Amino acid sequence: MAAREKILVALSGGVDSSVAALLLKRQGRDIVGVYMKNWINEDNVIGHCPWQQDIEDAQRVADQIGIEFQVVNLMRDYRERVVQYLLDGYARGLTPNPDVMCNREIKFGVLRAWAQDHGFGAVATGHYARRIVQPDGRCDLLEGLDKNKDQSYFLALLDQPQLRDARFPIGHLDKPELRRLAREAGLVTAEKKDSQGICFIGEVKMHDFLHAYVPEQPGPILRAGDERLLGEHRGLHYYTLGQRKGIGVPSNTDRQAYVVVGKRATDNALLVAFDQPDAPGLFQTEVRVHGLRWPDAPITVARSLEGRVRYRDPRMALEFIPEAGGTARVIFREPQRALASGQILALYEGERLLGGGVYV
């Protein structure tokens, strides 16, 4: 980073972004804190949406650190680029990933553009990831050193210009050390618990969110294999591949539970089977991905890589085989469980994130 590069720090009101700002300030960086107002619970969706408290906490942290603080209203962009993507995906039977899309479209999309328009050279966030600048100016993205908190998966769809303008000040820390720094600095967020829920919507359960926005369309629950009718569901959008809880159908078999193995659009059927290795459709060794994005040069020839099939899963060995139209075939060395259409596959070479795509 240039000595007096002007950096916009996205303060969420949580401890991670608070320490990110603290470290940049201690390094003598020219920084301004910003809170992105992306969602207000105007529609009374059940759940806690603590945006007002988060703004207050972000403001107090900025005051404690001694930096300017602003609030930027991105609600329209968030609805168009993240919420609509989420709802459209579920309505089509997919399982979207709003956190990945939020990073690509909002933090390092709309907010980055706002930052550039206002004279900033970079956007910093509280992600557990590391950015390395190579001698030729190209930027690599590495996993965070704290493997329990690594968030590189959520950055899998960034491109090189976005990565070039990104800063991840806490990627070299583990969580206990980060909280220790926050406590020593007396930050009001030092003991604040990590947020759970949809990106920037707060503690809202996905089921409640979908119930508020996606019309229910009941259909049959069928046992995969023999098509036996087991019950009725209220809408395929409430279910995802690999789901065990909330299906509403008892197995009536000792030590056996039903799991979702498919969603069939032709007759609006939810397919379930006993959660076993031979459950039809539950495990896959081969998938196709589309919408590939590469922080660096695209991979155009078959290569042996590693992939993280979902957040917090370990990297798995795979063969990546590019195809026409920005798609690829992926063959895993070991069968993978519940690869839901619409979710994200992040591709790695060791700790280095190479890119990502969306399961077809």
Coordinates of C-alpha atoms in Angstrom, one line a residue:
M1 CA 0.0 0.0 0.0
A2 CA 1.2 3.5 -0.8
A3 CA 2.3 5.5 2.3
R4 CA -0.6 7.9 2.4
E5 CA -3.1 5.9 0.5
K6 CA -6.6 6.9 1.5
I7 CA -8.6 3.8 2.7
L8 CA -12.3 3.4 3.4
V9 CA -12.9 1.0 6.2
A10 CA -16.2 -0.8 6.2
L11 CA -17.3 -0.8 9.9
S12 CA -20.1 -3.3 10.5
G13 CA -20.5 -2.6 14.2
G14 CA -18.7 -5.9 15.0
V15 CA -15.3 -6.6 16.6
D16 CA -13.5 -7.9 13.4
S17 CA -14.0 -4.7 11.4
S18 CA -13.3 -2.6 14.5
V19 CA -9.9 -4.2 14.9
A20 CA -9.3 -3.8 11.2
A21 CA -9.7 -0.1 11.6
L22 CA -7.6 0.0 14.8
L23 CA -4.7 -1.7 13.1
L24 CA -4.8 0.6 10.0
K25 CA -4.9 3.6 12.3
R26 CA -1.9 2.4 14.3
Q27 CA 0.0 1.9 11.0
G28 CA -0.5 5.6 10.3
R29 CA -2.9 5.0 7.4
D30 CA -5.2 7.7 6.2
I31 CA -8.6 6.1 6.9
V32 CA -12.3 6.9 7.2
G33 CA -14.9 4.5 8.7
V34 CA -18.2 3.8 6.9
Y35 CA -21.3 1.9 7.8
M36 CA -23.2 0.5 4.8
K37 CA -26.9 0.8 5.5
N38 CA -28.2 -2.1 3.4
W39 CA -31.4 -3.2 5.1
I40 CA -34.1 -1.9 7.3
N41 CA -36.8 -4.4 8.4
E42 CA -39.6 -2.3 6.9
D43 CA -41.7 -5.4 6.1
N44 CA -41.7 -6.7 9.7
V45 CA -40.0 -10.0 8.9
I46 CA -39.7 -12.0 12.1
G47 CA -36.3 -11.7 13.6
H48 CA -33.9 -9.2 15.0
C49 CA -32.4 -6.7 12.6
P50 CA -30.0 -4.7 14.8
W51 CA -28.9 -2.1 12.2
Q52 CA -29.5 0.9 14.5
Q53 CA -27.3 -0.7 17.3
D54 CA -24.7 -1.6 14.8
I55 CA -24.5 2.0 13.5
E56 CA -24.1 3.2 17.1
D57 CA -21.4 0.7 17.8
A58 CA -19.6 1.6 14.6
Q59 CA -19.8 5.3 15.4
R60 CA -18.5 4.7 18.9
V61 CA -15.5 2.6 17.6
A62 CA -14.7 5.4 15.1
D63 CA -14.7 7.9 18.0
Q64 CA -12.5 5.7 20.1
I65 CA -10.0 5.2 17.4
G66 CA -10.2 8.8 16.4
I67 CA -11.3 8.6 12.8
E68 CA -14.0 10.2 10.7
F69 CA -17.2 8.2 10.3
Q70 CA -20.0 8.2 7.7
V71 CA -23.1 6.2 6.9
V72 CA -23.8 5.3 3.3
N73 CA -27.2 4.3 2.2
L74 CA -26.9 1.3 -0.2
M75 CA -30.4 -0.2 0.5
R76 CA -31.6 0.1 -3.1
D77 CA -28.5 -1.6 -4.5
Y78 CA -28.7 -4.3 -1.9
R79 CA -32.3 -5.1 -2.7
E80 CA -31.5 -5.2 -6.4
R81 CA -28.2 -7.1 -6.3
V82 CA -28.5 -9.4 -3.2
V83 CA -32.0 -9.7 -2.0
Q84 CA -33.5 -10.2 -5.5
Y85 CA -30.7 -12.6 -6.4
L86 CA -31.6 -14.6 -3.2
L87 CA -35.4 -14.6 -3.8
D88 CA -35.1 -15.4 -7.5
G89 CA -32.7 -18.3 -6.8
Y90 CA -35.0 -19.9 -4.2
A91 CA -38.0 -19.4 -6.4
R92 CA -36.1 -21.4 -9.1
G93 CA -35.3 -24.2 -6.8
L94 CA -31.7 -23.1 -6.2
T95 CA -29.8 -22.6 -2.9
P96 CA -28.2 -19.1 -3.3
N97 CA -25.2 -17.8 -1.3
P98 CA -26.0 -14.2 -0.4
D99 CA -22.8 -13.7 1.6
V100 CA -20.6 -14.4 -1.5
M101 CA -22.8 -12.2 -3.6
C102 CA -22.8 -9.4 -1.0
N103 CA -19.0 -9.3 -1.1
R104 CA -18.8 -9.3 -4.9
E105 CA -21.7 -6.9 -5.6
I106 CA -21.9 -4.6 -2.5
K107 CA -18.6 -4.4 -0.4
F108 CA -16.3 -4.7 -3.4
G109 CA -18.8 -3.6 -6.0
V110 CA -21.1 -0.7 -5.1
L111 CA -19.1 0.5 -2.0
R112 CA -15.8 0.2 -3.9
A113 CA -17.3 2.4 -6.7
W114 CA -18.5 4.9 -4.0
A115 CA -15.1 4.9 -2.5
Q116 CA -13.4 5.6 -5.8
D117 CA -15.8 8.5 -6.5
H118 CA -14.9 10.0 -3.1
G119 CA -11.1 9.8 -3.5
F120 CA -10.3 6.6 -1.8
G121 CA -7.8 4.2 -3.2
A122 CA -8.9 1.0 -1.3
V123 CA -11.7 -0.6 0.8
A124 CA -10.7 -2.5 3.9
T125 CA -12.9 -5.1 5.7
G126 CA -12.8 -7.4 8.6
H127 CA -12.4 -10.6 6.6
Y128 CA -10.1 -13.3 7.8
A129 CA -8.1 -13.5 4.6
R130 CA -4.7 -12.4 3.4
R131 CA -3.8 -10.4 0.3
I132 CA -0.3 -10.7 -1.1
V133 CA 1.0 -8.3 -3.8
Q134 CA 3.4 -9.9 -6.2
P135 CA 6.4 -8.1 -7.8
D136 CA 4.4 -7.6 -11.0
G137 CA 1.6 -5.9 -9.2
R138 CA -0.8 -8.9 -9.4
C139 CA -2.6 -9.7 -6.1
D140 CA -3.0 -13.2 -4.6
L141 CA -5.6 -14.0 -2.0
L142 CA -4.6 -16.5 0.7
E143 CA -6.6 -18.1 3.4
G144 CA -6.6 -16.4 6.8
L145 CA -4.0 -17.7 9.2
D146 CA -6.8 -18.7 11.7
K147 CA -8.2 -21.8 9.9
N148 CA -11.2 -21.8 12.2
K149 CA -12.2 -18.4 11.0
D150 CA -10.9 -18.3 7.4
Q151 CA -13.3 -16.4 5.1
S152 CA -11.5 -16.7 1.8
Y153 CA -14.4 -18.9 0.6
F154 CA -16.7 -15.9 0.7
L155 CA -14.4 -14.0 -1.6
A156 CA -14.2 -16.7 -4.3
L157 CA -16.1 -14.6 -6.9
L158 CA -13.9 -11.4 -6.7
D159 CA -11.9 -10.5 -9.8
Q160 CA -8.4 -9.0 -9.9
P161 CA -9.4 -5.3 -10.0
Q162 CA -11.6 -5.9 -6.9
L163 CA -8.8 -7.7 -5.1
R164 CA -6.3 -5.0 -6.1
D165 CA -8.5 -2.5 -4.2
A166 CA -9.2 -4.7 -1.2
R167 CA -7.4 -4.6 2.1
F168 CA -7.7 -7.3 4.8
P169 CA -5.9 -6.0 7.9
I170 CA -6.8 -8.9 10.3
G171 CA -6.0 -11.9 8.0
H172 CA -2.8 -12.6 10.0
L173 CA -4.6 -12.8 13.4
D174 CA -6.5 -15.6 15.1
K175 CA -9.8 -14.7 16.9
P176 CA -8.5 -14.8 20.5
E177 CA -5.7 -12.5 19.6
L178 CA -8.1 -10.2 17.8
R179 CA -10.4 -10.0 20.8
R180 CA -7.4 -9.3 23.1
L181 CA -6.3 -6.4 20.9
A182 CA -9.9 -5.0 21.1
R183 CA -10.0 -5.4 24.9
E184 CA -6.7 -3.7 25.3
A185 CA -7.8 -0.8 23.2
G186 CA -11.1 -0.6 25.2
L187 CA -13.2 -0.9 22.1
V188 CA -16.9 -1.2 22.8
T189 CA -17.2 -4.1 20.5
A190 CA -14.5 -6.2 22.2
E191 CA -17.0 -8.7 23.7
K192 CA -19.7 -8.3 21.1
K193 CA -20.8 -11.7 19.7
D194 CA -20.3 -12.5 16.1
S195 CA -23.4 -12.0 13.9
Q196 CA -25.3 -14.9 12.5
G197 CA -27.9 -14.8 9.7
I198 CA -28.3 -13.4 6.2
C199 CA -25.5 -10.9 5.2
F200 CA -26.5 -7.5 6.5
I201 CA -30.1 -8.5 7.3
G202 CA -29.3 -9.5 10.8
E203 CA -30.6 -12.4 13.0
V204 CA -33.4 -13.3 10.6
K205 CA -33.9 -17.0 9.9
M206 CA -33.9 -17.9 6.3
H207 CA -37.2 -19.8 6.6
D208 CA -38.9 -16.6 8.0
F209 CA -37.4 -14.5 5.3
L210 CA -38.5 -16.7 2.5
H211 CA -42.0 -17.1 4.1
A212 CA -42.3 -13.3 3.8
Y213 CA -41.2 -12.9 0.2
V214 CA -41.7 -16.2 -1.7
P215 CA -45.3 -17.5 -2.3
E216 CA -45.8 -21.0 -1.0
Q217 CA -46.5 -23.7 -3.6
P218 CA -47.4 -27.0 -1.9
G219 CA -46.4 -30.3 -3.4
P220 CA -45.8 -34.0 -2.7
I221 CA -43.0 -35.4 -0.6
L222 CA -41.9 -38.6 -2.3
R223 CA -39.5 -41.3 -1.3
A224 CA -36.7 -41.5 -3.9
G225 CA -36.4 -44.8 -5.6
D226 CA -40.0 -46.0 -5.3
E227 CA -41.9 -42.7 -5.5
R228 CA -43.9 -43.5 -2.4
L229 CA -46.0 -40.6 -1.2
L230 CA -44.9 -39.6 2.3
G231 CA -46.5 -36.3 2.9
E232 CA -46.8 -32.7 1.5
H233 CA -44.5 -29.8 1.6
R234 CA -45.4 -26.1 1.6
G235 CA -42.8 -25.0 -1.1
L236 CA -39.6 -26.4 -2.5
H237 CA -37.8 -23.1 -1.6
Y238 CA -37.9 -24.1 2.1
Y239 CA -35.6 -27.1 1.5
T240 CA -32.1 -27.7 0.3
L241 CA -30.1 -30.8 -0.7
G242 CA -28.8 -32.6 2.4
Q243 CA -31.4 -31.1 4.8
R244 CA -32.5 -33.4 7.6
K245 CA -34.4 -31.1 10.0
G246 CA -37.8 -29.6 9.3
I247 CA -38.9 -32.1 6.6
G248 CA -41.9 -33.0 8.5
V249 CA -42.0 -36.7 7.6
P250 CA -41.2 -39.4 10.3
S251 CA -39.1 -42.3 9.2
N252 CA -40.8 -44.9 11.4
T253 CA -37.5 -46.8 11.3
D254 CA -35.1 -47.0 14.2
R255 CA -32.0 -45.0 13.9
Q256 CA -32.9 -43.7 10.5
A257 CA -33.8 -40.2 9.4
Y258 CA -35.0 -38.8 6.1
V259 CA -32.8 -36.4 4.2
V260 CA -33.6 -34.2 1.1
V261 CA -32.0 -35.7 -2.0
G262 CA -33.7 -33.8 -4.7
K263 CA -36.2 -31.1 -5.8
R264 CA -38.1 -31.9 -9.0
A265 CA -39.6 -29.0 -10.8
T266 CA -41.7 -30.9 -13.2
D267 CA -44.2 -32.1 -10.6
N268 CA -43.0 -29.8 -7.7
A269 CA -41.9 -32.9 -5.7
L270 CA -39.5 -33.0 -2.8
L271 CA -37.5 -36.2 -2.9
V272 CA -36.2 -37.7 0.3
A273 CA -34.4 -40.9 1.3
F274 CA -32.7 -42.4 4.4
D275 CA -29.5 -40.6 5.2
Q276 CA -27.1 -43.2 4.0
P277 CA -24.1 -43.3 1.7
D278 CA -26.2 -45.0 -1.0
A279 CA -29.0 -42.5 -0.8
P280 CA -29.8 -41.6 -4.5
G281 CA -28.6 -38.2 -5.4
L282 CA -27.1 -37.3 -2.0
F283 CA -23.4 -38.0 -2.9
Q284 CA -21.6 -36.9 -6.1
T285 CA -18.2 -37.3 -7.5
E286 CA -18.8 -35.2 -10.5
V287 CA -20.5 -31.8 -10.9
R288 CA -20.6 -28.9 -13.4
V289 CA -20.0 -25.3 -12.4
H290 CA -20.8 -22.1 -14.3
G291 CA -20.3 -18.4 -13.7
L292 CA -16.6 -18.9 -13.1
R293 CA -14.6 -15.9 -11.8
W294 CA -10.9 -15.7 -11.5
P295 CA -8.8 -13.2 -9.5
D296 CA -6.0 -14.1 -11.8
A297 CA -5.8 -15.6 -15.3
P298 CA -8.5 -18.1 -16.1
I299 CA -7.7 -21.8 -16.0
T300 CA -8.1 -23.0 -19.5
V301 CA -6.6 -26.5 -19.4
A302 CA -7.4 -29.5 -17.1
R303 CA -5.6 -29.3 -13.8
S304 CA -5.6 -31.0 -10.5
L305 CA -6.7 -28.5 -7.8
E306 CA -8.4 -28.4 -4.5
G307 CA -11.9 -27.1 -3.8
R308 CA -13.9 -26.1 -0.8
V309 CA -17.4 -27.3 -1.5
R310 CA -19.0 -25.1 1.2
Y311 CA -17.8 -22.8 4.0
R312 CA -15.9 -24.5 6.8
D313 CA -15.5 -27.7 4.8
P314 CA -11.8 -28.8 4.3
R315 CA -10.3 -28.4 0.9
M316 CA -10.9 -31.5 -1.2
A317 CA -8.8 -32.9 -4.1
L318 CA -10.4 -32.6 -7.6
E319 CA -9.8 -32.5 -11.3
F320 CA -10.9 -29.3 -12.9
I321 CA -11.8 -29.6 -16.6
P322 CA -12.7 -26.4 -18.4
E323 CA -15.6 -26.4 -20.9
A324 CA -17.0 -23.9 -23.4
G325 CA -19.1 -20.9 -22.3
G326 CA -17.4 -20.3 -19.0
T327 CA -18.4 -23.6 -17.5
A328 CA -16.3 -26.6 -16.2
R329 CA -16.6 -30.2 -15.2
V330 CA -15.3 -31.0 -11.7
I331 CA -14.4 -34.6 -10.7
F332 CA -13.7 -35.1 -7.0
R333 CA -11.3 -37.7 -5.7
E334 CA -13.8 -38.6 -3.0
P335 CA -17.6 -38.4 -3.1
Q336 CA -19.0 -35.2 -1.8
R337 CA -22.3 -34.8 0.1
A338 CA -25.2 -32.5 -0.8
L339 CA -23.7 -30.2 -3.5
A340 CA -26.8 -28.0 -3.9
S341 CA -27.4 -26.1 -7.2
G342 CA -26.7 -22.4 -6.7
Q343 CA -24.1 -22.8 -4.0
I344 CA -20.4 -21.9 -4.5
L345 CA -17.3 -24.0 -5.2
A346 CA -14.1 -22.2 -4.2
L347 CA -11.0 -23.4 -6.0
Y348 CA -7.6 -23.4 -4.4
E349 CA -3.9 -24.3 -4.9
G350 CA -2.8 -24.8 -1.4
E351 CA -3.7 -21.8 0.6
R352 CA -4.1 -19.6 -2.5
L353 CA -7.6 -18.9 -3.7
L354 CA -7.7 -19.3 -7.5
G355 CA -11.4 -18.5 -8.1
G356 CA -14.8 -19.9 -7.9
G357 CA -18.0 -20.9 -9.6
V358 CA -21.6 -21.9 -9.0
Y359 CA -22.9 -25.4 -9.0
V360 CA -25.3 -26.0 -12.0

